[in-house]
């Protein structure tokens, strides 16, 4: 019990630099958020090459222009290629020759969207999908109207061409312009039924706890086993040593996380007190993982770097920076059962109120495994020193 008090006292001294680091991280995050919110909305230019005089093509361009993020610019091929290479346009849609005449004959020559061959950003992907969706509306509308005209011609009803074409065209235009009423929007979230904001809120907590743990390396890394050997000779077993030190380490990290959530609850006018209490097993698992990593280190610089990069790697593959569904299936499944992935999953489930037996059991199992590994490593280091 006396050793636990000493560990808590030592941890309280370590909390001062951790609080300073917390303030620095909060300041940096606030600055980034302010910069993001205050920036002007960027409008992407999309070029259109080819005949833009046809009614249906004009409808397609009008649909694209409704999106405030896009600016549609008719261009020649040379102009489009030049502007694309210089980065002045996002890409350009090329309408092929005979596009309208082929549609009138019931054939479909699709127009293409051209962009630079380079790693696609999310904006490139969204732009391409937007143009493609409009292309589908354009092609299907043209095929239907011109197909109807051909049917009338083949069945000796040319006298109705004007009336029926106008009637059908207006029906399509009306349906397209009112397309928002064709669907019911249901937000299902990214994972565990949480919204994007909630997902990254939990992600920030996980990453923040890991960064705090990395900042505690000067207090956690033991360059030699002198103290553990002395404690063992005084009757304090490796199990008691690890439990006391781990509890003190967890107490400091959790106290800072809890205080931060307490402050955030006032800023956002949201009750996070109960949620902060439920996060105890999540934070304990993260600290147990970091404690075990520190047990394998006996040099401050290498141990700090190893802990830092290991924590960020675990956080990355667990989906804390990018949603995990963007990763290959094998990596996704593997990350989901690792300590950080399990902690992240339970944190999301607790926020949505749907924490299951599997999530809780897996996390508790990791707590036991990581603590047991720390005890084994401590015993090995003690034995290496001759006791």
Short mmCIF file of C-alpha atoms in Angstrom, two decimals:
data_model
loop_
_atom_site.label_atom_id
_atom_site.label_comp_id
_atom_site.label_asym_id
_atom_site.label_seq_id
_atom_site.Cartn_x
_atom_site.Cartn_y
_atom_site.Cartn_z
CA UNK A 1 0.00 0.00 0.00
CA UNK A 2 2.88 2.35 0.78
CA UNK A 3 4.38 1.69 -2.67
CA UNK A 4 1.06 2.57 -4.29
CA UNK A 5 1.09 5.91 -2.44
CA UNK A 6 4.62 6.55 -3.67
CA UNK A 7 3.58 5.75 -7.24
CA UNK A 8 0.61 8.10 -7.03
CA UNK A 9 2.80 10.84 -5.59
CA UNK A 10 5.33 10.40 -8.39
CA UNK A 11 2.53 10.36 -10.97
CA UNK A 12 1.13 13.62 -9.59
CA UNK A 13 4.49 15.26 -10.25
CA UNK A 14 4.40 13.90 -13.80
CA UNK A 15 0.94 15.43 -14.31
CA UNK A 16 2.32 18.98 -14.45
CA UNK A 17 4.18 18.61 -17.77
CA UNK A 18 1.29 16.50 -19.10
CA UNK A 19 -1.14 19.34 -18.36
CA UNK A 20 1.19 21.76 -20.17
CA UNK A 21 1.29 19.41 -23.16
CA UNK A 22 -2.50 19.17 -23.04
CA UNK A 23 -2.81 22.95 -23.23
CA UNK A 24 -0.38 23.05 -26.16
CA UNK A 25 -2.36 20.37 -28.03
CA UNK A 26 -5.63 22.17 -27.32
CA UNK A 27 -4.19 25.45 -28.58
CA UNK A 28 -2.94 23.82 -31.77
CA UNK A 29 -6.29 22.07 -32.33
CA UNK A 30 -8.20 25.31 -31.73
CA UNK A 31 -5.98 27.16 -34.19
CA UNK A 32 -6.50 24.50 -36.87
CA UNK A 33 -10.26 24.53 -36.29
CA UNK A 34 -10.41 28.33 -36.49
CA UNK A 35 -8.34 28.31 -39.70
CA UNK A 36 -10.62 25.68 -41.23
CA UNK A 37 -13.85 27.48 -40.32
CA UNK A 38 -12.61 30.90 -41.44
CA UNK A 39 -11.28 29.83 -44.84
CA UNK A 40 -13.20 30.75 -47.98
CA UNK A 41 -15.16 27.98 -49.63
CA UNK A 42 -13.15 26.68 -52.55
CA UNK A 43 -14.99 26.37 -55.87
CA UNK A 44 -13.70 23.75 -58.29
CA UNK A 45 -13.83 24.47 -62.02
CA UNK A 46 -14.92 21.74 -64.42
CA UNK A 47 -14.43 22.16 -68.14
CA UNK A 48 -16.79 20.92 -70.86
CA UNK A 49 -15.42 20.16 -74.32
CA UNK A 50 -17.66 19.59 -77.35
CA UNK A 51 -21.15 20.57 -78.50
CA UNK A 52 -23.04 22.15 -75.61
CA UNK A 53 -25.96 23.48 -77.65
CA UNK A 54 -28.22 20.43 -77.30
CA UNK A 55 -31.16 20.81 -74.91
CA UNK A 56 -30.34 17.73 -72.84
CA UNK A 57 -26.67 18.59 -72.53
CA UNK A 58 -27.75 22.05 -71.39
CA UNK A 59 -29.93 20.37 -68.74
CA UNK A 60 -26.94 18.30 -67.57
CA UNK A 61 -24.75 21.39 -67.28
CA UNK A 62 -27.51 23.18 -65.37
CA UNK A 63 -27.69 20.30 -62.90
CA UNK A 64 -23.96 20.43 -62.30
CA UNK A 65 -24.09 24.21 -61.90
CA UNK A 66 -26.64 23.83 -59.07
CA UNK A 67 -23.82 22.55 -56.88
CA UNK A 68 -22.14 25.61 -55.39
CA UNK A 69 -18.81 23.75 -55.23
CA UNK A 70 -18.58 23.45 -59.02
CA UNK A 71 -18.15 26.04 -61.76
CA UNK A 72 -18.89 24.76 -65.28
CA UNK A 73 -16.81 26.30 -68.08
CA UNK A 74 -17.21 25.51 -71.83
CA UNK A 75 -13.73 25.10 -73.35
CA UNK A 76 -11.95 23.93 -76.46
CA UNK A 77 -9.90 20.75 -76.19
CA UNK A 78 -6.57 22.63 -76.21
CA UNK A 79 -7.78 25.06 -73.57
CA UNK A 80 -9.05 22.22 -71.39
CA UNK A 81 -5.78 20.27 -71.62
CA UNK A 82 -3.74 23.37 -70.85
CA UNK A 83 -5.86 24.38 -67.85
CA UNK A 84 -5.91 20.82 -66.53
CA UNK A 85 -2.11 20.55 -66.63
CA UNK A 86 -1.75 23.90 -64.88
CA UNK A 87 -4.24 22.87 -62.20
CA UNK A 88 -6.74 25.61 -63.02
CA UNK A 89 -9.54 23.09 -63.56
CA UNK A 90 -10.37 19.90 -61.67
CA UNK A 91 -11.04 17.97 -64.88
CA UNK A 92 -13.14 18.21 -68.00
CA UNK A 93 -16.02 16.30 -69.54
CA UNK A 94 -15.58 15.55 -73.23
CA UNK A 95 -18.76 15.26 -75.31
CA UNK A 96 -17.93 13.14 -78.39
CA UNK A 97 -18.90 13.96 -81.95
CA UNK A 98 -22.26 12.53 -82.94
CA UNK A 99 -23.41 12.32 -79.35
CA UNK A 100 -26.88 13.74 -80.07
CA UNK A 101 -27.37 12.06 -83.46
CA UNK A 102 -26.42 8.65 -82.06
CA UNK A 103 -28.88 9.08 -79.19
CA UNK A 104 -31.61 9.89 -81.70
CA UNK A 105 -30.90 6.51 -83.32
CA UNK A 106 -31.15 4.70 -79.99
CA UNK A 107 -27.38 4.35 -79.57
CA UNK A 108 -25.36 5.58 -76.65
CA UNK A 109 -21.89 7.08 -77.09
CA UNK A 110 -20.97 8.04 -73.51
CA UNK A 111 -19.02 11.19 -72.82
CA UNK A 112 -15.92 10.85 -70.67
CA UNK A 113 -14.54 12.71 -67.67
CA UNK A 114 -10.80 13.36 -67.87
CA UNK A 115 -8.53 14.19 -64.94
CA UNK A 116 -4.78 14.05 -64.30
CA UNK A 117 -3.37 10.62 -63.52
CA UNK A 118 -2.29 11.07 -59.93
CA UNK A 119 -3.31 9.78 -56.49
CA UNK A 120 -6.97 10.76 -56.12
CA UNK A 121 -8.03 12.97 -53.28
CA UNK A 122 -11.48 12.62 -51.83
CA UNK A 123 -12.53 15.74 -53.76
CA UNK A 124 -11.40 14.15 -57.05
CA UNK A 125 -13.46 11.06 -56.31
CA UNK A 126 -16.57 13.08 -55.38
CA UNK A 127 -16.24 15.25 -58.49
CA UNK A 128 -15.94 12.22 -60.75
CA UNK A 129 -18.94 10.54 -59.13
CA UNK A 130 -21.01 13.73 -59.44
CA UNK A 131 -20.26 14.10 -63.13
CA UNK A 132 -20.91 10.38 -63.69
CA UNK A 133 -24.30 10.55 -61.98
CA UNK A 134 -25.34 13.48 -64.15
CA UNK A 135 -24.12 11.58 -67.21
CA UNK A 136 -26.45 8.72 -66.33
CA UNK A 137 -29.42 11.10 -66.10
CA UNK A 138 -28.48 12.67 -69.41
CA UNK A 139 -27.97 9.40 -71.30
CA UNK A 140 -31.11 7.71 -70.00
CA UNK A 141 -33.27 10.77 -70.64
CA UNK A 142 -32.00 11.08 -74.19
CA UNK A 143 -32.39 7.37 -74.89
CA UNK A 144 -35.96 7.41 -73.63
CA UNK A 145 -37.09 10.50 -75.59
CA UNK A 146 -35.36 9.63 -78.83
CA UNK A 147 -36.40 6.00 -78.48
CA UNK A 148 -40.01 7.16 -78.17
CA UNK A 149 -39.59 9.30 -81.30
CA UNK A 150 -38.25 6.33 -83.23
CA UNK A 151 -41.20 4.23 -82.06
CA UNK A 152 -43.64 6.85 -83.35
CA UNK A 153 -41.86 6.95 -86.71
CA UNK A 154 -41.84 3.17 -87.05
CA UNK A 155 -45.57 3.00 -86.30
CA UNK A 156 -46.69 5.76 -88.66
CA UNK A 157 -47.44 8.28 -85.91
CA UNK A 158 -45.13 11.09 -87.03
CA UNK A 159 -47.89 13.62 -86.52
CA UNK A 160 -47.52 13.15 -82.74
CA UNK A 161 -43.73 13.63 -82.68
CA UNK A 162 -43.76 17.26 -81.55
CA UNK A 163 -46.48 16.88 -78.93
CA UNK A 164 -45.18 13.63 -77.39
CA UNK A 165 -41.52 14.74 -77.42
CA UNK A 166 -42.38 17.97 -75.63
CA UNK A 167 -44.61 16.16 -73.13
CA UNK A 168 -42.03 13.50 -72.31
CA UNK A 169 -39.17 16.01 -72.13
CA UNK A 170 -41.07 18.14 -69.62
CA UNK A 171 -41.79 15.06 -67.51
CA UNK A 172 -38.09 14.20 -67.34
CA UNK A 173 -37.06 17.78 -66.65
CA UNK A 174 -39.68 18.04 -63.89
CA UNK A 175 -38.56 14.76 -62.32
CA UNK A 176 -34.89 15.77 -62.45
CA UNK A 177 -35.47 19.21 -60.96
CA UNK A 178 -37.49 17.67 -58.12
CA UNK A 179 -35.05 14.78 -57.58
CA UNK A 180 -34.58 15.70 -53.91
CA UNK A 181 -38.15 14.55 -53.29
CA UNK A 182 -37.48 11.13 -54.81
CA UNK A 183 -35.43 9.89 -51.85
CA UNK A 184 -35.61 9.76 -48.07
CA UNK A 185 -32.26 10.63 -46.50
CA UNK A 186 -31.27 8.51 -43.52
CA UNK A 187 -27.96 9.14 -41.79
CA UNK A 188 -26.55 5.85 -40.56
CA UNK A 189 -23.15 7.14 -39.48
CA UNK A 190 -19.67 5.78 -40.18
CA UNK A 191 -19.56 2.91 -37.68
CA UNK A 192 -21.56 1.72 -34.66
CA UNK A 193 -24.42 4.07 -35.63
CA UNK A 194 -22.48 7.23 -34.74
CA UNK A 195 -22.34 10.31 -36.93
CA UNK A 196 -19.14 11.59 -38.51
CA UNK A 197 -18.75 14.22 -35.77
CA UNK A 198 -19.25 11.63 -33.02
CA UNK A 199 -16.86 9.22 -34.75
CA UNK A 200 -14.04 11.75 -34.80
CA UNK A 201 -14.92 12.96 -31.31
CA UNK A 202 -14.13 9.47 -29.98
CA UNK A 203 -11.11 9.31 -32.29
CA UNK A 204 -9.71 12.51 -30.78
CA UNK A 205 -10.09 11.06 -27.27
CA UNK A 206 -8.20 7.89 -28.28
CA UNK A 207 -5.37 9.76 -30.01
CA UNK A 208 -5.18 12.31 -27.20
CA UNK A 209 -4.81 9.57 -24.57
CA UNK A 210 -2.07 7.93 -26.65
CA UNK A 211 -0.18 11.21 -27.07
CA UNK A 212 -0.41 11.86 -23.34
CA UNK A 213 1.04 8.43 -22.68
CA UNK A 214 3.91 9.15 -25.07
CA UNK A 215 4.59 12.41 -23.23
CA UNK A 216 5.00 10.51 -19.95
CA UNK A 217 8.00 8.53 -21.23
CA UNK A 218 10.59 10.32 -18.99
CA UNK A 219 8.67 9.12 -15.94
CA UNK A 220 7.85 5.63 -17.21
CA UNK A 221 11.01 4.32 -18.90
CA UNK A 222 13.50 2.63 -16.54
CA UNK A 223 17.06 2.68 -17.85
CA UNK A 224 17.98 -0.14 -15.46
CA UNK A 225 16.22 -2.61 -13.18
CA UNK A 226 17.78 -1.34 -9.97
CA UNK A 227 14.52 -0.19 -8.39
CA UNK A 228 12.50 -3.30 -9.34
CA UNK A 229 15.30 -5.49 -7.95
CA UNK A 230 15.33 -3.52 -4.70
CA UNK A 231 11.56 -3.70 -4.39
CA UNK A 232 11.66 -7.45 -5.03
CA UNK A 233 14.23 -7.86 -2.25
CA UNK A 234 11.90 -5.91 0.08
CA UNK A 235 9.04 -8.33 -0.56
CA UNK A 236 7.14 -6.39 -3.26
CA UNK A 237 6.52 -8.89 -6.05
CA UNK A 238 6.68 -7.97 -9.76
CA UNK A 239 2.88 -8.32 -9.89
CA UNK A 240 2.38 -5.73 -7.12
CA UNK A 241 4.96 -3.43 -8.69
CA UNK A 242 3.25 -3.49 -12.06
CA UNK A 243 -0.26 -3.08 -10.63
CA UNK A 244 0.76 -0.08 -8.49
CA UNK A 245 2.69 1.66 -11.27
CA UNK A 246 0.03 0.92 -13.89
CA UNK A 247 -2.77 2.20 -11.66
CA UNK A 248 -0.85 5.44 -10.99
CA UNK A 249 -0.12 5.87 -14.71
CA UNK A 250 -3.78 5.26 -15.58
CA UNK A 251 -4.99 7.64 -12.86
CA UNK A 252 -3.05 10.58 -14.28
CA UNK A 253 -4.05 9.97 -17.90
CA UNK A 254 -7.69 9.36 -17.03
CA UNK A 255 -7.87 12.41 -14.73
CA UNK A 256 -6.69 14.66 -17.57
CA UNK A 257 -9.07 13.07 -20.10
CA UNK A 258 -11.97 13.32 -17.63
CA UNK A 259 -11.20 16.98 -16.88
CA UNK A 260 -11.03 17.77 -20.58
CA UNK A 261 -14.40 16.11 -21.24
CA UNK A 262 -15.84 17.96 -18.27
CA UNK A 263 -14.76 21.29 -19.78
CA UNK A 264 -15.96 20.29 -23.27
CA UNK A 265 -19.38 19.40 -21.87
CA UNK A 266 -19.83 23.03 -20.81
CA UNK A 267 -18.56 24.40 -24.12
CA UNK A 268 -20.83 22.15 -26.19
CA UNK A 269 -23.68 22.26 -23.67
CA UNK A 270 -23.73 18.45 -23.61
CA UNK A 271 -23.70 16.09 -20.66
CA UNK A 272 -20.55 13.96 -20.98
CA UNK A 273 -20.14 13.04 -17.32
CA UNK A 274 -21.65 9.55 -17.59
CA UNK A 275 -19.83 8.92 -20.84
CA UNK A 276 -16.52 9.93 -19.24
CA UNK A 277 -17.11 7.40 -16.46
CA UNK A 278 -17.88 4.68 -18.98
CA UNK A 279 -14.55 5.38 -20.68
CA UNK A 280 -12.60 3.92 -17.74
CA UNK A 281 -11.98 0.51 -19.40
CA UNK A 282 -11.13 2.25 -22.70
CA UNK A 283 -8.47 4.50 -21.14
CA UNK A 284 -7.17 1.67 -18.95
CA UNK A 285 -6.59 -0.51 -22.01
CA UNK A 286 -4.69 2.28 -23.77
CA UNK A 287 -2.51 2.94 -20.71
CA UNK A 288 -1.92 -0.80 -20.20
CA UNK A 289 -0.72 -1.05 -23.81
CA UNK A 290 1.65 1.88 -23.38
CA UNK A 291 2.85 0.60 -20.01
CA UNK A 292 3.71 -2.76 -21.59
CA UNK A 293 5.65 -0.98 -24.38
CA UNK A 294 7.56 1.03 -21.79
CA UNK A 295 8.46 -2.19 -19.96
CA UNK A 296 10.31 -3.37 -23.06
CA UNK A 297 12.38 -0.15 -23.22
CA UNK A 298 15.51 0.71 -21.29
CA UNK A 299 16.61 3.86 -23.17
CA UNK A 300 14.70 7.14 -23.07
CA UNK A 301 15.11 8.25 -26.70
CA UNK A 302 14.54 4.90 -28.39
CA UNK A 303 11.76 3.99 -25.97
CA UNK A 304 9.92 7.27 -26.55
CA UNK A 305 10.20 6.99 -30.33
CA UNK A 306 9.09 3.36 -30.27
CA UNK A 307 6.09 4.15 -28.08
CA UNK A 308 5.12 7.19 -30.15
CA UNK A 309 5.24 5.48 -33.54
CA UNK A 310 3.67 2.28 -32.22
CA UNK A 311 0.75 4.23 -30.76
CA UNK A 312 0.17 6.26 -33.92
CA UNK A 313 0.42 3.13 -36.08
CA UNK A 314 -2.19 1.36 -33.95
CA UNK A 315 -4.39 4.47 -34.10
CA UNK A 316 -4.02 4.75 -37.88
CA UNK A 317 -4.92 1.16 -38.75
CA UNK A 318 -7.78 1.26 -36.22
CA UNK A 319 -9.48 4.06 -38.16
CA UNK A 320 -8.74 7.01 -35.88
CA UNK A 321 -7.52 9.16 -38.79
CA UNK A 322 -9.38 7.64 -41.73
CA UNK A 323 -12.51 5.49 -41.39
CA UNK A 324 -11.46 1.85 -41.25
CA UNK A 325 -13.72 0.88 -44.19
CA UNK A 326 -11.19 2.59 -46.48
CA UNK A 327 -8.60 -0.07 -45.61
CA UNK A 328 -8.33 -3.62 -47.03
CA UNK A 329 -10.65 -6.16 -45.42
CA UNK A 330 -7.82 -8.19 -43.87
CA UNK A 331 -6.24 -5.13 -42.23
CA UNK A 332 -9.69 -3.99 -41.05
CA UNK A 333 -10.44 -7.33 -39.39
CA UNK A 334 -7.01 -7.50 -37.78
CA UNK A 335 -7.15 -3.93 -36.44
CA UNK A 336 -10.62 -4.52 -35.00
CA UNK A 337 -9.30 -7.01 -32.44
CA UNK A 338 -6.12 -5.16 -31.48
CA UNK A 339 -6.10 -3.12 -28.22
CA UNK A 340 -6.52 0.34 -29.80
CA UNK A 341 -9.10 -0.91 -32.29
CA UNK A 342 -11.06 -2.60 -29.50
CA UNK A 343 -10.90 0.53 -27.35
CA UNK A 344 -12.02 2.71 -30.27
CA UNK A 345 -14.90 0.35 -31.05
CA UNK A 346 -16.14 0.32 -27.45
CA UNK A 347 -15.80 4.10 -27.21
CA UNK A 348 -18.08 4.51 -30.24
CA UNK A 349 -20.53 1.92 -28.95
CA UNK A 350 -20.74 3.65 -25.57
CA UNK A 351 -21.48 6.95 -27.28
CA UNK A 352 -24.30 5.44 -29.32
CA UNK A 353 -25.61 3.50 -26.32
CA UNK A 354 -25.13 0.13 -27.98
CA UNK A 355 -22.11 -1.41 -26.25
CA UNK A 356 -22.30 -5.16 -26.69
CA UNK A 357 -21.02 -8.11 -24.70
CA UNK A 358 -18.32 -8.86 -27.30
CA UNK A 359 -16.81 -5.35 -27.18
CA UNK A 360 -16.69 -5.27 -23.39
CA UNK A 361 -15.32 -8.81 -23.07
CA UNK A 362 -12.62 -8.25 -25.70
CA UNK A 363 -11.46 -5.07 -24.00
CA UNK A 364 -11.35 -6.66 -20.54
CA UNK A 365 -9.42 -9.56 -22.01
CA UNK A 366 -6.87 -7.15 -23.44
CA UNK A 367 -6.55 -5.47 -20.03
CA UNK A 368 -5.65 -8.83 -18.48
CA UNK A 369 -3.30 -9.85 -21.32
CA UNK A 370 -1.39 -6.56 -21.40
CA UNK A 371 -1.04 -6.46 -17.60
CA UNK A 372 0.15 -10.08 -17.57
CA UNK A 373 2.72 -9.34 -20.29
CA UNK A 374 4.01 -6.37 -18.29
CA UNK A 375 4.43 -8.60 -15.22
CA UNK A 376 6.29 -11.24 -17.26
CA UNK A 377 8.62 -8.63 -18.77
CA UNK A 378 9.26 -7.17 -15.30
CA UNK A 379 10.14 -10.63 -13.95
CA UNK A 380 12.55 -11.23 -16.84
CA UNK A 381 14.32 -7.93 -16.20
CA UNK A 382 14.61 -8.70 -12.49
CA UNK A 383 15.97 -12.19 -13.15
CA UNK A 384 18.47 -10.76 -15.61
CA UNK A 385 19.88 -8.72 -12.72
CA UNK A 386 20.38 -11.82 -10.61
CA UNK A 387 17.35 -12.05 -8.31
#
